[in-house]
Amino acid sequence: MNLLLLAIAPIFVVIIYIYVKDKHEKEPKRLLLYNFLLGAVVSVVITTILYYAFDIVLPLPDQTSIFQQFLKAFLVVGLTEEFSKYVIVRYYAQRHTEFNEPFDGIIYAVMVSMGFAATENIFYVLEGGLHTAILRAFTAVPAHATFGILMGYYMGKAKFSKHKIVLNLIGLLSAIICHGAYDFFLFIDFVPGVWIGAILSLFIGILLSQKAIKKHQMNSSFKAQGEF
């Protein structure tokens, strides 16, 4: 039970953080929950199916090949996991009438991402124990949050733009690149010291996420006149 709580706790820290950042027009809690559950279940199912497909079409058996680990990080893991989140935001959240300002792209994408991260984290923590719970609370969970924020930033812009398709795909691509970069440095852990690249990737993702949040906050149509 303690491990389960440790697995879930960082997820809800992120959710509370992003909910507080939605300053000007809060989203319905019911709808946030639905997106979280879709991320936790549907997104995971899509990811699992795509993983099996990649194992058949593009097997990458050499764990010491930098090129194969590059493909695994960006094409298999990054593309598969972020696409599974993207389809929920694109075809469920973005079509909802409550999605009525650009910041909503961020909050719904993060909810889906945190749903996915919750399921993933529970499995890893129950298998790996306390050390894994603490490590992932400061690495994998915030990483999934940054992927969601960057995807949601562009998908929030897309909802109110005539370039909807392009901006939506930029959002997906941004998440894939950030996710792939983070995982790539972890996958090639046979190269001494290269794990620092993952920390640097996460740090850059956090900085970009903060800028994305502030930009959509400033441009909110619900912001009171004169409010900063």
PDB file of C-alpha atoms in Angstrom:
ATOM      1  CA  MET A   1       0.000   0.000   0.000  1.00  0.00           C
ATOM      2  CA  ASN A   2       2.845   2.386   0.849  1.00  0.00           C
ATOM      3  CA  LEU A   3       4.484   1.721  -2.516  1.00  0.00           C
ATOM      4  CA  LEU A   4       1.198   2.354  -4.290  1.00  0.00           C
ATOM      5  CA  LEU A   5       0.840   5.713  -2.548  1.00  0.00           C
ATOM      6  CA  LEU A   6       4.424   6.604  -3.420  1.00  0.00           C
ATOM      7  CA  ALA A   7       3.724   5.741  -7.056  1.00  0.00           C
ATOM      8  CA  ILE A   8       0.605   7.924  -7.213  1.00  0.00           C
ATOM      9  CA  ALA A   9       1.711  10.864  -5.050  1.00  0.00           C
ATOM     10  CA  PRO A  10       3.963  12.625  -7.634  1.00  0.00           C
ATOM     11  CA  ILE A  11       1.203  12.262 -10.230  1.00  0.00           C
ATOM     12  CA  PHE A  12      -1.204  14.260  -8.093  1.00  0.00           C
ATOM     13  CA  VAL A  13       1.457  16.831  -7.251  1.00  0.00           C
ATOM     14  CA  VAL A  14       1.731  17.559 -10.979  1.00  0.00           C
ATOM     15  CA  ILE A  15      -2.060  17.601 -11.407  1.00  0.00           C
ATOM     16  CA  ILE A  16      -2.526  20.073  -8.544  1.00  0.00           C
ATOM     17  CA  TYR A  17       0.302  22.234  -9.892  1.00  0.00           C
ATOM     18  CA  ILE A  18      -1.166  22.467 -13.389  1.00  0.00           C
ATOM     19  CA  TYR A  19      -4.700  22.965 -12.042  1.00  0.00           C
ATOM     20  CA  VAL A  20      -3.509  25.952 -10.002  1.00  0.00           C
ATOM     21  CA  LYS A  21      -1.785  27.354 -13.086  1.00  0.00           C
ATOM     22  CA  ASP A  22      -5.141  27.399 -14.887  1.00  0.00           C
ATOM     23  CA  LYS A  23      -5.847  30.795 -13.378  1.00  0.00           C
ATOM     24  CA  HIS A  24      -8.534  32.350 -15.510  1.00  0.00           C
ATOM     25  CA  GLU A  25     -11.189  29.734 -16.274  1.00  0.00           C
ATOM     26  CA  LYS A  26     -11.087  26.414 -14.436  1.00  0.00           C
ATOM     27  CA  GLU A  27     -12.016  23.249 -16.293  1.00  0.00           C
ATOM     28  CA  PRO A  28     -14.776  20.979 -14.937  1.00  0.00           C
ATOM     29  CA  LYS A  29     -13.289  18.424 -12.543  1.00  0.00           C
ATOM     30  CA  ARG A  30     -15.449  15.720 -14.101  1.00  0.00           C
ATOM     31  CA  LEU A  31     -13.925  16.341 -17.529  1.00  0.00           C
ATOM     32  CA  LEU A  32     -10.412  16.415 -16.088  1.00  0.00           C
ATOM     33  CA  LEU A  33     -11.085  13.043 -14.467  1.00  0.00           C
ATOM     34  CA  TYR A  34     -12.342  11.581 -17.741  1.00  0.00           C
ATOM     35  CA  ASN A  35      -9.179  12.663 -19.537  1.00  0.00           C
ATOM     36  CA  PHE A  36      -7.040  11.237 -16.736  1.00  0.00           C
ATOM     37  CA  LEU A  37      -8.843   7.886 -16.927  1.00  0.00           C
ATOM     38  CA  LEU A  38      -8.603   7.789 -20.712  1.00  0.00           C
ATOM     39  CA  GLY A  39      -4.869   8.346 -20.372  1.00  0.00           C
ATOM     40  CA  ALA A  40      -4.589   5.669 -17.693  1.00  0.00           C
ATOM     41  CA  VAL A  41      -6.501   3.023 -19.643  1.00  0.00           C
ATOM     42  CA  VAL A  42      -7.052   3.762 -23.343  1.00  0.00           C
ATOM     43  CA  SER A  43      -3.675   5.373 -23.925  1.00  0.00           C
ATOM     44  CA  VAL A  44      -1.920   2.440 -22.265  1.00  0.00           C
ATOM     45  CA  VAL A  45      -3.883  -0.047 -24.381  1.00  0.00           C
ATOM     46  CA  ILE A  46      -2.987   1.809 -27.597  1.00  0.00           C
ATOM     47  CA  THR A  47       0.662   1.925 -26.539  1.00  0.00           C
ATOM     48  CA  THR A  48       0.739  -1.796 -25.781  1.00  0.00           C
ATOM     49  CA  ILE A  49      -0.756  -2.686 -29.182  1.00  0.00           C
ATOM     50  CA  LEU A  50       1.705  -0.438 -31.003  1.00  0.00           C
ATOM     51  CA  TYR A  51       4.621  -1.889 -29.039  1.00  0.00           C
ATOM     52  CA  TYR A  52       3.675  -5.378 -30.160  1.00  0.00           C
ATOM     53  CA  ALA A  53       3.393  -4.143 -33.749  1.00  0.00           C
ATOM     54  CA  PHE A  54       6.847  -2.556 -33.607  1.00  0.00           C
ATOM     55  CA  ASP A  55       8.325  -5.745 -32.147  1.00  0.00           C
ATOM     56  CA  ILE A  56       7.137  -7.579 -35.256  1.00  0.00           C
ATOM     57  CA  VAL A  57       7.858  -4.924 -37.890  1.00  0.00           C
ATOM     58  CA  LEU A  58      10.997  -3.363 -36.413  1.00  0.00           C
ATOM     59  CA  PRO A  59      12.740  -5.650 -33.920  1.00  0.00           C
ATOM     60  CA  LEU A  60      15.676  -3.960 -32.179  1.00  0.00           C
ATOM     61  CA  PRO A  61      17.490  -6.761 -30.342  1.00  0.00           C
ATOM     62  CA  ASP A  62      20.949  -5.205 -29.955  1.00  0.00           C
ATOM     63  CA  GLN A  63      20.985  -3.425 -26.596  1.00  0.00           C
ATOM     64  CA  THR A  64      24.511  -2.121 -27.245  1.00  0.00           C
ATOM     65  CA  SER A  65      23.815  -0.513 -30.612  1.00  0.00           C
ATOM     66  CA  ILE A  66      23.571   3.259 -30.304  1.00  0.00           C
ATOM     67  CA  PHE A  67      21.664   3.444 -33.597  1.00  0.00           C
ATOM     68  CA  GLN A  68      19.125   0.834 -32.526  1.00  0.00           C
ATOM     69  CA  GLN A  69      18.659   2.545 -29.175  1.00  0.00           C
ATOM     70  CA  PHE A  70      18.141   5.835 -31.027  1.00  0.00           C
ATOM     71  CA  LEU A  71      15.381   4.229 -33.093  1.00  0.00           C
ATOM     72  CA  LYS A  72      13.891   2.682 -29.975  1.00  0.00           C
ATOM     73  CA  ALA A  73      13.879   5.992 -28.074  1.00  0.00           C
ATOM     74  CA  PHE A  74      12.397   8.182 -30.787  1.00  0.00           C
ATOM     75  CA  LEU A  75      10.492   5.914 -33.153  1.00  0.00           C
ATOM     76  CA  VAL A  76       9.259   3.158 -30.845  1.00  0.00           C
ATOM     77  CA  VAL A  77       8.868   4.637 -27.356  1.00  0.00           C
ATOM     78  CA  GLY A  78       8.590   8.364 -28.106  1.00  0.00           C
ATOM     79  CA  LEU A  79       6.252   8.046 -31.087  1.00  0.00           C
ATOM     80  CA  THR A  80       4.155   5.235 -29.628  1.00  0.00           C
ATOM     81  CA  GLU A  81       3.545   6.724 -26.188  1.00  0.00           C
ATOM     82  CA  GLU A  82       3.017  10.306 -27.324  1.00  0.00           C
ATOM     83  CA  PHE A  83       0.743   9.280 -30.189  1.00  0.00           C
ATOM     84  CA  SER A  84      -1.394   7.287 -27.752  1.00  0.00           C
ATOM     85  CA  LYS A  85      -1.848  10.445 -25.662  1.00  0.00           C
ATOM     86  CA  TYR A  86      -2.272  12.698 -28.694  1.00  0.00           C
ATOM     87  CA  VAL A  87      -5.267  10.828 -30.098  1.00  0.00           C
ATOM     88  CA  ILE A  88      -7.171  11.298 -26.837  1.00  0.00           C
ATOM     89  CA  VAL A  89      -6.469  15.025 -26.653  1.00  0.00           C
ATOM     90  CA  ARG A  90      -7.167  15.453 -30.361  1.00  0.00           C
ATOM     91  CA  TYR A  91     -10.360  13.443 -30.687  1.00  0.00           C
ATOM     92  CA  TYR A  92     -11.863  13.815 -27.222  1.00  0.00           C
ATOM     93  CA  ALA A  93     -10.642  16.846 -25.296  1.00  0.00           C
ATOM     94  CA  GLN A  94     -10.069  19.244 -28.173  1.00  0.00           C
ATOM     95  CA  ARG A  95     -13.571  18.679 -29.554  1.00  0.00           C
ATOM     96  CA  HIS A  96     -15.247  19.433 -26.232  1.00  0.00           C
ATOM     97  CA  THR A  97     -17.037  22.760 -25.771  1.00  0.00           C
ATOM     98  CA  GLU A  98     -15.201  23.289 -22.476  1.00  0.00           C
ATOM     99  CA  PHE A  99     -11.965  23.469 -24.459  1.00  0.00           C
ATOM    100  CA  ASN A 100     -12.448  27.215 -24.946  1.00  0.00           C
ATOM    101  CA  GLU A 101      -9.011  28.823 -24.533  1.00  0.00           C
ATOM    102  CA  PRO A 102      -5.447  27.876 -25.548  1.00  0.00           C
ATOM    103  CA  PHE A 103      -4.405  26.992 -21.972  1.00  0.00           C
ATOM    104  CA  ASP A 104      -6.937  24.178 -22.040  1.00  0.00           C
ATOM    105  CA  GLY A 105      -4.638  22.340 -24.432  1.00  0.00           C
ATOM    106  CA  ILE A 106      -2.020  22.236 -21.705  1.00  0.00           C
ATOM    107  CA  ILE A 107      -4.289  21.137 -18.889  1.00  0.00           C
ATOM    108  CA  TYR A 108      -6.035  18.378 -20.844  1.00  0.00           C
ATOM    109  CA  ALA A 109      -2.801  17.076 -22.357  1.00  0.00           C
ATOM    110  CA  VAL A 110      -1.246  16.973 -18.896  1.00  0.00           C
ATOM    111  CA  MET A 111      -4.262  15.118 -17.491  1.00  0.00           C
ATOM    112  CA  VAL A 112      -3.967  12.483 -20.211  1.00  0.00           C
ATOM    113  CA  SER A 113      -0.205  12.302 -19.689  1.00  0.00           C
ATOM    114  CA  MET A 114      -0.580  11.925 -15.944  1.00  0.00           C
ATOM    115  CA  GLY A 115      -3.130   9.165 -16.433  1.00  0.00           C
ATOM    116  CA  PHE A 116      -0.631   7.321 -18.604  1.00  0.00           C
ATOM    117  CA  ALA A 117       2.206   8.073 -16.163  1.00  0.00           C
ATOM    118  CA  ALA A 118       0.121   6.812 -13.230  1.00  0.00           C
ATOM    119  CA  THR A 119      -0.394   3.392 -14.783  1.00  0.00           C
ATOM    120  CA  GLU A 120       3.229   3.187 -15.869  1.00  0.00           C
ATOM    121  CA  ASN A 121       4.535   4.364 -12.501  1.00  0.00           C
ATOM    122  CA  ILE A 122       2.474   1.871 -10.521  1.00  0.00           C
ATOM    123  CA  PHE A 123       3.949  -1.040 -12.485  1.00  0.00           C
ATOM    124  CA  TYR A 124       7.521   0.218 -12.200  1.00  0.00           C
ATOM    125  CA  VAL A 125       7.299   1.092  -8.502  1.00  0.00           C
ATOM    126  CA  LEU A 126       5.609  -2.141  -7.439  1.00  0.00           C
ATOM    127  CA  GLU A 127       8.361  -4.021  -9.247  1.00  0.00           C
ATOM    128  CA  GLY A 128      11.321  -1.814  -8.315  1.00  0.00           C
ATOM    129  CA  GLY A 129      10.426  -0.702  -4.794  1.00  0.00           C
ATOM    130  CA  LEU A 130      11.200   2.417  -2.790  1.00  0.00           C
ATOM    131  CA  HIS A 131      14.314   3.448  -4.708  1.00  0.00           C
ATOM    132  CA  THR A 132      12.413   3.349  -8.000  1.00  0.00           C
ATOM    133  CA  ALA A 133       9.515   5.329  -6.509  1.00  0.00           C
ATOM    134  CA  ILE A 134      11.793   8.132  -5.326  1.00  0.00           C
ATOM    135  CA  LEU A 135      13.852   8.198  -8.526  1.00  0.00           C
ATOM    136  CA  ARG A 136      10.837   8.309 -10.844  1.00  0.00           C
ATOM    137  CA  ALA A 137       9.114  10.984  -8.726  1.00  0.00           C
ATOM    138  CA  PHE A 138      11.886  13.385  -9.733  1.00  0.00           C
ATOM    139  CA  THR A 139      12.562  12.150 -13.251  1.00  0.00           C
ATOM    140  CA  ALA A 140      10.008  10.122 -15.232  1.00  0.00           C
ATOM    141  CA  VAL A 141       6.861  11.726 -13.792  1.00  0.00           C
ATOM    142  CA  PRO A 142       7.930  15.368 -14.358  1.00  0.00           C
ATOM    143  CA  ALA A 143       9.272  14.280 -17.759  1.00  0.00           C
ATOM    144  CA  HIS A 144       5.816  13.007 -18.769  1.00  0.00           C
ATOM    145  CA  ALA A 145       4.388  16.299 -17.514  1.00  0.00           C
ATOM    146  CA  THR A 146       6.721  18.331 -19.734  1.00  0.00           C
ATOM    147  CA  PHE A 147       5.861  16.186 -22.759  1.00  0.00           C
ATOM    148  CA  GLY A 148       2.182  16.873 -22.091  1.00  0.00           C
ATOM    149  CA  ILE A 149       2.674  20.603 -21.587  1.00  0.00           C
ATOM    150  CA  LEU A 150       4.627  21.047 -24.814  1.00  0.00           C
ATOM    151  CA  MET A 151       2.135  18.973 -26.795  1.00  0.00           C
ATOM    152  CA  GLY A 152      -0.793  20.795 -25.194  1.00  0.00           C
ATOM    153  CA  TYR A 153       0.695  24.218 -25.842  1.00  0.00           C
ATOM    154  CA  TYR A 154       0.518  23.723 -29.608  1.00  0.00           C
ATOM    155  CA  MET A 155      -2.770  21.825 -29.497  1.00  0.00           C
ATOM    156  CA  GLY A 156      -4.247  24.710 -27.519  1.00  0.00           C
ATOM    157  CA  LYS A 157      -3.145  27.099 -30.248  1.00  0.00           C
ATOM    158  CA  ALA A 158      -4.444  24.734 -32.914  1.00  0.00           C
ATOM    159  CA  LYS A 159      -8.012  24.773 -31.587  1.00  0.00           C
ATOM    160  CA  PHE A 160      -8.332  28.472 -32.408  1.00  0.00           C
ATOM    161  CA  SER A 161      -6.201  28.631 -35.549  1.00  0.00           C
ATOM    162  CA  LYS A 162      -6.841  28.098 -39.233  1.00  0.00           C
ATOM    163  CA  HIS A 163      -3.614  26.051 -39.219  1.00  0.00           C
ATOM    164  CA  LYS A 164      -5.131  23.425 -36.955  1.00  0.00           C
ATOM    165  CA  ILE A 165      -3.609  20.339 -38.565  1.00  0.00           C
ATOM    166  CA  VAL A 166      -0.102  21.779 -38.683  1.00  0.00           C
ATOM    167  CA  LEU A 167      -0.133  23.017 -35.086  1.00  0.00           C
ATOM    168  CA  ASN A 168      -1.569  19.761 -33.787  1.00  0.00           C
ATOM    169  CA  LEU A 169       1.183  17.812 -35.513  1.00  0.00           C
ATOM    170  CA  ILE A 170       3.829  20.230 -34.227  1.00  0.00           C
ATOM    171  CA  GLY A 171       2.506  19.512 -30.746  1.00  0.00           C
ATOM    172  CA  LEU A 172       2.828  15.777 -31.310  1.00  0.00           C
ATOM    173  CA  LEU A 173       6.287  16.153 -32.823  1.00  0.00           C
ATOM    174  CA  SER A 174       7.470  18.346 -29.940  1.00  0.00           C
ATOM    175  CA  ALA A 175       6.446  15.708 -27.412  1.00  0.00           C
ATOM    176  CA  ILE A 176       8.073  12.926 -29.451  1.00  0.00           C
ATOM    177  CA  ILE A 177      11.369  14.806 -29.731  1.00  0.00           C
ATOM    178  CA  CYS A 178      11.500  15.655 -26.019  1.00  0.00           C
ATOM    179  CA  HIS A 179      10.485  12.147 -25.014  1.00  0.00           C
ATOM    180  CA  GLY A 180      12.918  10.540 -27.424  1.00  0.00           C
ATOM    181  CA  ALA A 181      15.826  12.709 -26.303  1.00  0.00           C
ATOM    182  CA  TYR A 182      15.161  11.947 -22.642  1.00  0.00           C
ATOM    183  CA  ASP A 183      14.891   8.190 -23.198  1.00  0.00           C
ATOM    184  CA  PHE A 184      17.807   7.957 -25.638  1.00  0.00           C
ATOM    185  CA  PHE A 185      20.353   9.012 -23.030  1.00  0.00           C
ATOM    186  CA  LEU A 186      18.899   6.505 -20.586  1.00  0.00           C
ATOM    187  CA  PHE A 187      18.890   3.686 -23.136  1.00  0.00           C
ATOM    188  CA  ILE A 188      22.602   4.093 -23.928  1.00  0.00           C
ATOM    189  CA  ASP A 189      23.637   3.776 -20.298  1.00  0.00           C
ATOM    190  CA  PHE A 190      26.494   1.531 -21.468  1.00  0.00           C
ATOM    191  CA  VAL A 191      28.262   4.792 -22.404  1.00  0.00           C
ATOM    192  CA  PRO A 192      29.779   6.155 -19.164  1.00  0.00           C
ATOM    193  CA  GLY A 193      28.272   9.409 -17.896  1.00  0.00           C
ATOM    194  CA  VAL A 194      25.816   9.775 -20.774  1.00  0.00           C
ATOM    195  CA  TRP A 195      22.868   9.711 -18.337  1.00  0.00           C
ATOM    196  CA  ILE A 196      23.620  13.396 -17.713  1.00  0.00           C
ATOM    197  CA  GLY A 197      22.075  14.014 -21.119  1.00  0.00           C
ATOM    198  CA  ALA A 198      18.722  12.788 -19.796  1.00  0.00           C
ATOM    199  CA  ILE A 199      18.891  15.219 -16.871  1.00  0.00           C
ATOM    200  CA  LEU A 200      19.790  18.044 -19.246  1.00  0.00           C
ATOM    201  CA  SER A 201      16.907  17.096 -21.561  1.00  0.00           C
ATOM    202  CA  LEU A 202      14.512  17.133 -18.614  1.00  0.00           C
ATOM    203  CA  PHE A 203      15.828  20.502 -17.439  1.00  0.00           C
ATOM    204  CA  ILE A 204      15.345  22.019 -20.909  1.00  0.00           C
ATOM    205  CA  GLY A 205      11.851  20.512 -21.079  1.00  0.00           C
ATOM    206  CA  ILE A 206      10.937  22.087 -17.747  1.00  0.00           C
ATOM    207  CA  LEU A 207      12.184  25.510 -18.869  1.00  0.00           C
ATOM    208  CA  LEU A 208      10.232  25.292 -22.134  1.00  0.00           C
ATOM    209  CA  SER A 209       7.155  24.116 -20.227  1.00  0.00           C
ATOM    210  CA  GLN A 210       7.284  27.090 -17.873  1.00  0.00           C
ATOM    211  CA  LYS A 211       7.505  29.450 -20.849  1.00  0.00           C
ATOM    212  CA  ALA A 212       4.568  27.707 -22.538  1.00  0.00           C
ATOM    213  CA  ILE A 213       2.418  27.968 -19.399  1.00  0.00           C
ATOM    214  CA  LYS A 214       3.183  31.669 -18.931  1.00  0.00           C
ATOM    215  CA  LYS A 215       2.521  32.468 -22.577  1.00  0.00           C
ATOM    216  CA  HIS A 216      -0.934  30.889 -22.573  1.00  0.00           C
ATOM    217  CA  GLN A 217      -1.725  32.481 -19.211  1.00  0.00           C
ATOM    218  CA  MET A 218      -0.881  35.916 -20.598  1.00  0.00           C
ATOM    219  CA  ASN A 219      -2.924  35.341 -23.763  1.00  0.00           C
ATOM    220  CA  SER A 220      -6.027  33.983 -22.040  1.00  0.00           C
ATOM    221  CA  SER A 221      -9.236  35.531 -23.314  1.00  0.00           C
ATOM    222  CA  PHE A 222     -10.652  35.110 -19.802  1.00  0.00           C
ATOM    223  CA  LYS A 223      -7.951  37.238 -18.170  1.00  0.00           C
ATOM    224  CA  ALA A 224      -9.373  40.364 -16.513  1.00  0.00           C
ATOM    225  CA  GLN A 225      -8.327  43.649 -18.079  1.00  0.00           C
ATOM    226  CA  GLY A 226      -5.148  44.924 -16.464  1.00  0.00           C
ATOM    227  CA  GLU A 227      -4.375  41.551 -14.887  1.00  0.00           C
ATOM    228  CA  PHE A 228      -0.810  40.242 -15.142  1.00  0.00           C
TER     229      PHE A 228
END
